[in-house]
mmCIF file of C-alpha atoms in Angstrom:
data_model
loop_
_atom_site.group_PDB
_atom_site.id
_atom_site.type_symbol
_atom_site.label_atom_id
_atom_site.label_comp_id
_atom_site.label_asym_id
_atom_site.label_seq_id
_atom_site.Cartn_x
_atom_site.Cartn_y
_atom_site.Cartn_z
ATOM 1 C CA MET A 11 33.368 -19.332 25.853
ATOM 2 C CA GLY A 12 30.581 -21.567 27.017
ATOM 3 C CA PRO A 13 27.676 -21.031 29.385
ATOM 4 C CA VAL A 14 28.430 -21.289 33.097
ATOM 5 C CA SER A 15 26.274 -23.900 34.855
ATOM 6 C CA CYS A 16 25.041 -23.798 38.441
ATOM 7 C CA ALA A 17 27.672 -26.453 39.290
ATOM 8 C CA PHE A 18 30.376 -23.809 38.641
ATOM 9 C CA PHE A 19 29.177 -21.997 41.785
ATOM 10 C CA ALA A 20 29.284 -25.040 44.116
ATOM 11 C CA ARG A 21 32.798 -24.077 45.277
ATOM 12 C CA PRO A 22 34.285 -21.639 47.789
ATOM 13 C CA ALA A 23 33.279 -18.044 47.083
ATOM 14 C CA ALA A 24 36.874 -16.793 46.807
ATOM 15 C CA GLU A 25 37.611 -19.316 44.031
ATOM 16 C CA VAL A 26 34.430 -18.445 42.157
ATOM 17 C CA ALA A 27 35.098 -14.703 42.538
ATOM 18 C CA GLN A 28 38.498 -15.058 40.874
ATOM 19 C CA ASP A 29 37.219 -17.343 38.119
ATOM 20 C CA LEU A 30 34.425 -14.903 37.238
ATOM 21 C CA ILE A 31 36.944 -12.236 36.204
ATOM 22 C CA GLY A 32 36.742 -12.126 32.418
ATOM 23 C CA ALA A 33 33.391 -13.940 32.231
ATOM 24 C CA THR A 34 30.529 -12.243 30.397
ATOM 25 C CA LEU A 35 27.360 -11.401 32.330
ATOM 26 C CA LEU A 36 24.184 -10.483 30.486
ATOM 27 C CA VAL A 37 20.788 -9.709 32.016
ATOM 28 C CA HIS A 38 17.992 -9.333 29.462
ATOM 29 C CA GLY A 39 20.753 -8.911 26.846
ATOM 30 C CA THR A 40 22.537 -6.029 28.593
ATOM 31 C CA GLY A 41 25.905 -6.373 30.296
ATOM 32 C CA GLY A 42 29.531 -7.069 29.610
ATOM 33 C CA LEU A 43 32.799 -8.452 30.885
ATOM 34 C CA ILE A 44 33.043 -8.973 34.653
ATOM 35 C CA VAL A 45 36.087 -6.968 35.794
ATOM 36 C CA GLU A 46 35.609 -6.786 39.581
ATOM 37 C CA THR A 47 34.147 -9.068 42.260
ATOM 38 C CA GLU A 48 34.186 -9.538 46.042
ATOM 39 C CA ALA A 49 33.820 -12.830 47.902
ATOM 40 C CA TYR A 50 31.858 -13.318 51.129
ATOM 41 C CA ASP A 51 31.862 -16.559 53.125
ATOM 42 C CA HIS A 52 29.502 -17.757 55.868
ATOM 43 C CA GLU A 53 32.422 -17.627 58.351
ATOM 44 C CA ASP A 54 33.338 -14.082 57.315
ATOM 45 C CA PRO A 55 32.218 -11.371 59.790
ATOM 46 C CA ALA A 56 31.641 -8.982 56.838
ATOM 47 C CA SER A 57 29.137 -11.376 55.235
ATOM 48 C CA HIS A 58 25.371 -10.899 55.441
ATOM 49 C CA SER A 59 25.116 -14.589 56.359
ATOM 50 C CA TYR A 60 27.546 -14.470 59.300
ATOM 51 C CA ALA A 61 24.826 -14.065 61.967
ATOM 52 C CA GLY A 62 22.577 -16.678 60.345
ATOM 53 C CA ARG A 63 19.594 -16.851 58.060
ATOM 54 C CA THR A 64 17.074 -13.990 57.982
ATOM 55 C CA PRO A 65 14.263 -13.092 55.577
ATOM 56 C CA ARG A 66 16.603 -10.540 53.939
ATOM 57 C CA ASN A 67 19.489 -12.965 53.282
ATOM 58 C CA ALA A 68 17.534 -16.225 52.818
ATOM 59 C CA SER A 69 18.534 -16.693 49.175
ATOM 60 C CA MET A 70 22.204 -16.520 50.193
ATOM 61 C CA PHE A 71 21.751 -19.941 51.777
ATOM 62 C CA GLY A 72 21.301 -21.684 48.491
ATOM 63 C CA PRO A 73 21.218 -23.356 46.276
ATOM 64 C CA PRO A 74 24.486 -22.346 44.597
ATOM 65 C CA GLY A 75 24.143 -20.720 41.200
ATOM 66 C CA HIS A 76 21.263 -18.452 42.158
ATOM 67 C CA ALA A 77 21.068 -14.686 42.538
ATOM 68 C CA TYR A 78 21.159 -12.958 45.899
ATOM 69 C CA VAL A 79 19.877 -9.411 45.359
ATOM 70 C CA TYR A 80 19.622 -6.932 48.216
ATOM 71 C CA ARG A 81 19.280 -3.194 48.665
ATOM 72 C CA SER A 82 22.355 -1.409 49.974
ATOM 73 C CA TYR A 83 21.630 1.445 52.392
ATOM 74 C CA GLY A 84 18.046 1.450 51.113
ATOM 75 C CA LEU A 85 19.221 3.012 47.839
ATOM 76 C CA HIS A 86 20.933 0.640 45.412
ATOM 77 C CA TRP A 87 20.268 -2.947 44.398
ATOM 78 C CA CYS A 88 23.344 -5.194 44.535
ATOM 79 C CA LEU A 89 23.770 -8.431 42.562
ATOM 80 C CA ASN A 90 25.498 -11.422 44.160
ATOM 81 C CA PHE A 91 25.981 -14.995 42.979
ATOM 82 C CA VAL A 92 25.340 -17.659 45.647
ATOM 83 C CA CYS A 93 28.292 -20.036 46.041
ATOM 84 C CA GLY A 94 29.620 -22.913 48.091
ATOM 85 C CA ALA A 95 28.434 -26.186 49.483
ATOM 86 C CA GLU A 96 26.909 -27.138 52.832
ATOM 87 C CA PRO A 97 26.826 -25.129 54.990
ATOM 88 C CA LEU A 98 25.734 -22.476 52.556
ATOM 89 C CA GLY A 99 25.749 -18.736 53.068
ATOM 90 C CA SER A 100 28.524 -17.647 50.705
ATOM 91 C CA ALA A 101 28.261 -15.333 47.720
ATOM 92 C CA VAL A 102 30.170 -13.226 45.231
ATOM 93 C CA LEU A 103 29.249 -9.556 44.825
ATOM 94 C CA ILE A 104 29.547 -8.390 41.227
ATOM 95 C CA ARG A 105 31.224 -4.983 41.631
ATOM 96 C CA ALA A 106 31.973 -3.867 38.059
ATOM 97 C CA LEU A 107 31.599 -4.727 34.377
ATOM 98 C CA GLU A 108 33.185 -3.474 31.197
ATOM 99 C CA PRO A 109 29.972 -2.740 29.297
ATOM 100 C CA THR A 110 29.741 -4.394 25.878
ATOM 101 C CA ALA A 111 26.089 -5.307 25.166
ATOM 102 C CA GLY A 112 22.962 -3.180 25.201
ATOM 103 C CA LEU A 113 24.905 0.050 25.626
ATOM 104 C CA GLU A 114 22.056 2.372 24.658
ATOM 105 C CA THR A 115 19.698 0.664 27.095
ATOM 106 C CA MET A 116 22.253 0.893 29.915
ATOM 107 C CA GLN A 117 22.987 4.551 29.118
ATOM 108 C CA ARG A 118 19.270 5.351 29.227
ATOM 109 C CA ARG A 119 18.787 3.507 32.543
ATOM 110 C CA ARG A 120 21.763 5.265 34.113
ATOM 111 C CA GLY A 121 21.213 8.666 32.491
ATOM 112 C CA VAL A 122 24.887 8.896 31.517
ATOM 113 C CA ALA A 123 26.760 8.410 28.262
ATOM 114 C CA ALA A 124 30.285 7.726 29.582
ATOM 115 C CA LEU A 125 31.009 3.986 29.354
ATOM 116 C CA LYS A 126 33.259 4.101 32.433
ATOM 117 C CA LEU A 127 30.337 5.302 34.564
ATOM 118 C CA LEU A 128 27.783 2.710 33.435
ATOM 119 C CA CYS A 129 28.809 -0.326 35.484
ATOM 120 C CA SER A 130 31.702 0.766 37.740
ATOM 121 C CA GLY A 131 30.279 -0.095 41.142
ATOM 122 C CA PRO A 132 27.585 -2.500 42.308
ATOM 123 C CA GLY A 133 24.802 0.100 42.450
ATOM 124 C CA ARG A 134 25.586 1.519 39.024
ATOM 125 C CA LEU A 135 25.918 -1.971 37.572
ATOM 126 C CA SER A 136 22.526 -3.050 38.920
ATOM 127 C CA GLN A 137 20.830 0.094 37.649
ATOM 128 C CA ALA A 138 22.402 -0.327 34.193
ATOM 129 C CA LEU A 139 21.348 -3.981 33.979
ATOM 130 C CA GLY A 140 17.864 -3.399 35.362
ATOM 131 C CA ILE A 141 18.503 -5.531 38.473
ATOM 132 C CA THR A 142 15.779 -5.345 41.135
ATOM 133 C CA GLY A 143 14.681 -7.442 44.087
ATOM 134 C CA ALA A 144 12.431 -9.382 41.705
ATOM 135 C CA LEU A 145 15.551 -11.316 40.606
ATOM 136 C CA ASP A 146 16.456 -12.408 44.142
ATOM 137 C CA GLY A 147 16.685 -16.205 44.287
ATOM 138 C CA GLN A 148 16.496 -16.690 40.512
ATOM 139 C CA PRO A 149 18.753 -19.320 38.871
ATOM 140 C CA LEU A 150 21.764 -17.875 37.080
ATOM 141 C CA ASP A 151 21.685 -20.464 34.281
ATOM 142 C CA GLU A 152 18.240 -19.389 33.064
ATOM 143 C CA ALA A 153 16.778 -16.250 31.506
ATOM 144 C CA PRO A 154 17.059 -13.379 32.137
ATOM 145 C CA PHE A 155 20.637 -14.278 33.111
ATOM 146 C CA SER A 156 23.351 -15.457 30.747
ATOM 147 C CA ILE A 157 26.877 -16.042 32.042
ATOM 148 C CA LEU A 158 29.613 -17.136 29.662
ATOM 149 C CA ALA A 159 32.956 -18.370 30.971
ATOM 150 C CA ALA A 160 36.079 -16.384 30.147
ATOM 151 C CA ASP A 161 37.652 -17.610 26.917
ATOM 152 C CA ARG A 162 41.159 -17.402 28.369
ATOM 153 C CA GLU A 163 42.936 -17.003 31.690
ATOM 154 C CA MET A 164 42.763 -13.409 32.827
ATOM 155 C CA PRO A 165 45.356 -11.485 34.898
ATOM 156 C CA VAL A 166 43.732 -10.959 38.298
ATOM 157 C CA THR A 167 44.665 -8.485 41.038
ATOM 158 C CA CYS A 168 43.450 -8.892 44.621
ATOM 159 C CA GLY A 169 43.085 -6.555 47.556
ATOM 160 C CA PRO A 170 40.871 -5.536 50.477
ATOM 161 C CA ARG A 171 37.137 -5.319 49.987
ATOM 162 C CA ILE A 172 35.414 -1.934 49.817
ATOM 163 C CA GLY A 173 32.923 -0.405 52.237
ATOM 164 C CA ILE A 174 33.182 -2.899 55.091
ATOM 165 C CA THR A 175 34.289 -2.442 58.701
ATOM 166 C CA ARG A 176 34.740 -6.104 59.685
ATOM 167 C CA GLY A 177 36.905 -8.681 57.925
ATOM 168 C CA THR A 178 38.974 -5.895 56.393
ATOM 169 C CA GLU A 179 42.163 -7.968 56.454
ATOM 170 C CA THR A 180 40.679 -10.562 54.081
ATOM 171 C CA LEU A 181 41.921 -9.861 50.554
ATOM 172 C CA TRP A 182 38.822 -11.073 48.725
ATOM 173 C CA ARG A 183 38.328 -8.250 46.247
ATOM 174 C CA PHE A 184 39.389 -9.348 42.772
ATOM 175 C CA GLY A 185 39.807 -7.324 39.610
ATOM 176 C CA LEU A 186 40.977 -7.568 36.047
ATOM 177 C CA SER A 187 44.519 -6.180 36.088
ATOM 178 C CA GLY A 188 44.781 -2.930 34.160
ATOM 179 C CA SER A 189 41.043 -2.508 33.609
ATOM 180 C CA SER A 190 39.801 1.080 33.434
ATOM 181 C CA PHE A 191 36.268 -0.061 34.367
ATOM 182 C CA LEU A 192 36.920 -0.936 38.038
ATOM 183 C CA SER A 193 34.844 0.741 40.727
ATOM 184 C CA ARG A 194 38.061 1.808 42.441
ATOM 185 C CA ARG A 195 41.745 1.234 41.705
ATOM 186 C CA PHE A 196 43.597 -1.412 43.643
ATOM 187 C CA ALA A 197 46.106 0.084 46.068
ATOM 188 C CA ASP A 198 49.690 -1.109 45.878
ATOM 189 C CA LEU A 199 50.146 -3.863 48.436
ATOM 190 C CA PRO A 200 53.279 -4.109 50.566
#
């Protein structure tokens, strides 16, 4: 398990999203094993970058290996990793972690003790890790971030993304098979 460099993210978002399953994400020493991600591409109608660059999504346009943090529905911060090459505008949403580090801190931030409820969903995850808009645009290979590659190949399940109305046929939600820390179970595919 070695540190992930910014070069790791200079690939298509769907590839990065799959390869992040089993990696360890720490922010200020809190975090755990990435068990669920979603990919968004600049040509994807469900992506924030689809209609072009705006002040809200500017960090999504690069460089790769930086954080894109936005507020969902004005309530929850969501952490994304900027990916791709020119033209930029792709990212991976970190949907769920299996919490392993800084458990007491995450439990205090979330106000819950149950490990399954700490980081199962992008809003919960961001609250547990202390993610705010202040981290938008920050490099992922520098403090407060630490990302360590998975130490072995992980069994990955894929399916439709959650909470979108466009691009629903794109199976770019990825999860660690059998994990009990997912935000939502993967439905059986035909």
